[in-house]
């Protein structure tokens, strides 16, 4: 349905190479830089047809113009932030469908990290490309949005099936696990996952993608409506947005 390959970039970025075998369409999600993408395309003998951008940050669009200059590929990005996406051809937003060859993605507006952030969900491939909105055991910093906005955005992603694979854009999991344990250390699933993450990193392995079902049980930023986490934050009975804001604030200071 979709072949997905990880291209590590810069210090901790993951660019995702996505090939739809029926049509031969080949996309990259959030190319931080052109060179590592070019190297992988050359190694596999692939022709780049698409760039999918989740948001405007330089470590997500830095390779756009060089790749487009060479491949004349189509750049798809957030309608709400089109002016900040270099070389954008197709603007998409909440509820839109976009086809990469035979594979259809649904688009979600997920503002919070930036005001025009989007996510691409390929239901047939059970794959979610969510940029810097949802991370393994974390979520993006609120540079341009409010906690209530981000909680609402994460709610859209949390509503997807448990077997969805979360292809986020950074390897932040081990640091995120340390913070998660500090607020939700009584969560047995989280304790077990943190151990597994440490072991994987000690072996030099990536921890992304992760299963959304596991995120729902262990990621504190998806659990702001959990009464136990609210109590742990000293906010028993508070609105989830409030608990979310407290967890996000604690992470910013961690
Ligand atoms: Zn970002
Ligand atoms: Fe980023």
Coordinates of N, CA and C and ligand atoms in Angstrom, one line a residue, residues 55 57 59-60 113 132, ligand 1:
X55 N 4.5 21.8 8.2 CA 4.5 23.2 8.7 C 5.8 23.9 8.2
X57 N 8.5 25.4 9.5 CA 9.8 25.5 10.2 C 10.9 25.0 9.2
X59 N 13.5 23.3 9.6 CA 14.0 21.9 9.6 C 12.9 20.9 9.0
X60 N 11.9 21.5 8.4 CA 10.8 20.7 7.7 C 10.7 21.1 6.2
X113 N 1.6 24.1 17.6 CA 3.1 24.2 17.4 C 3.3 25.4 16.5
X132 N 5.6 18.1 13.8 CA 5.9 18.4 15.2 C 4.7 18.6 16.1
Ligands
LIG1 ZN1 8.7 22.6 14.1

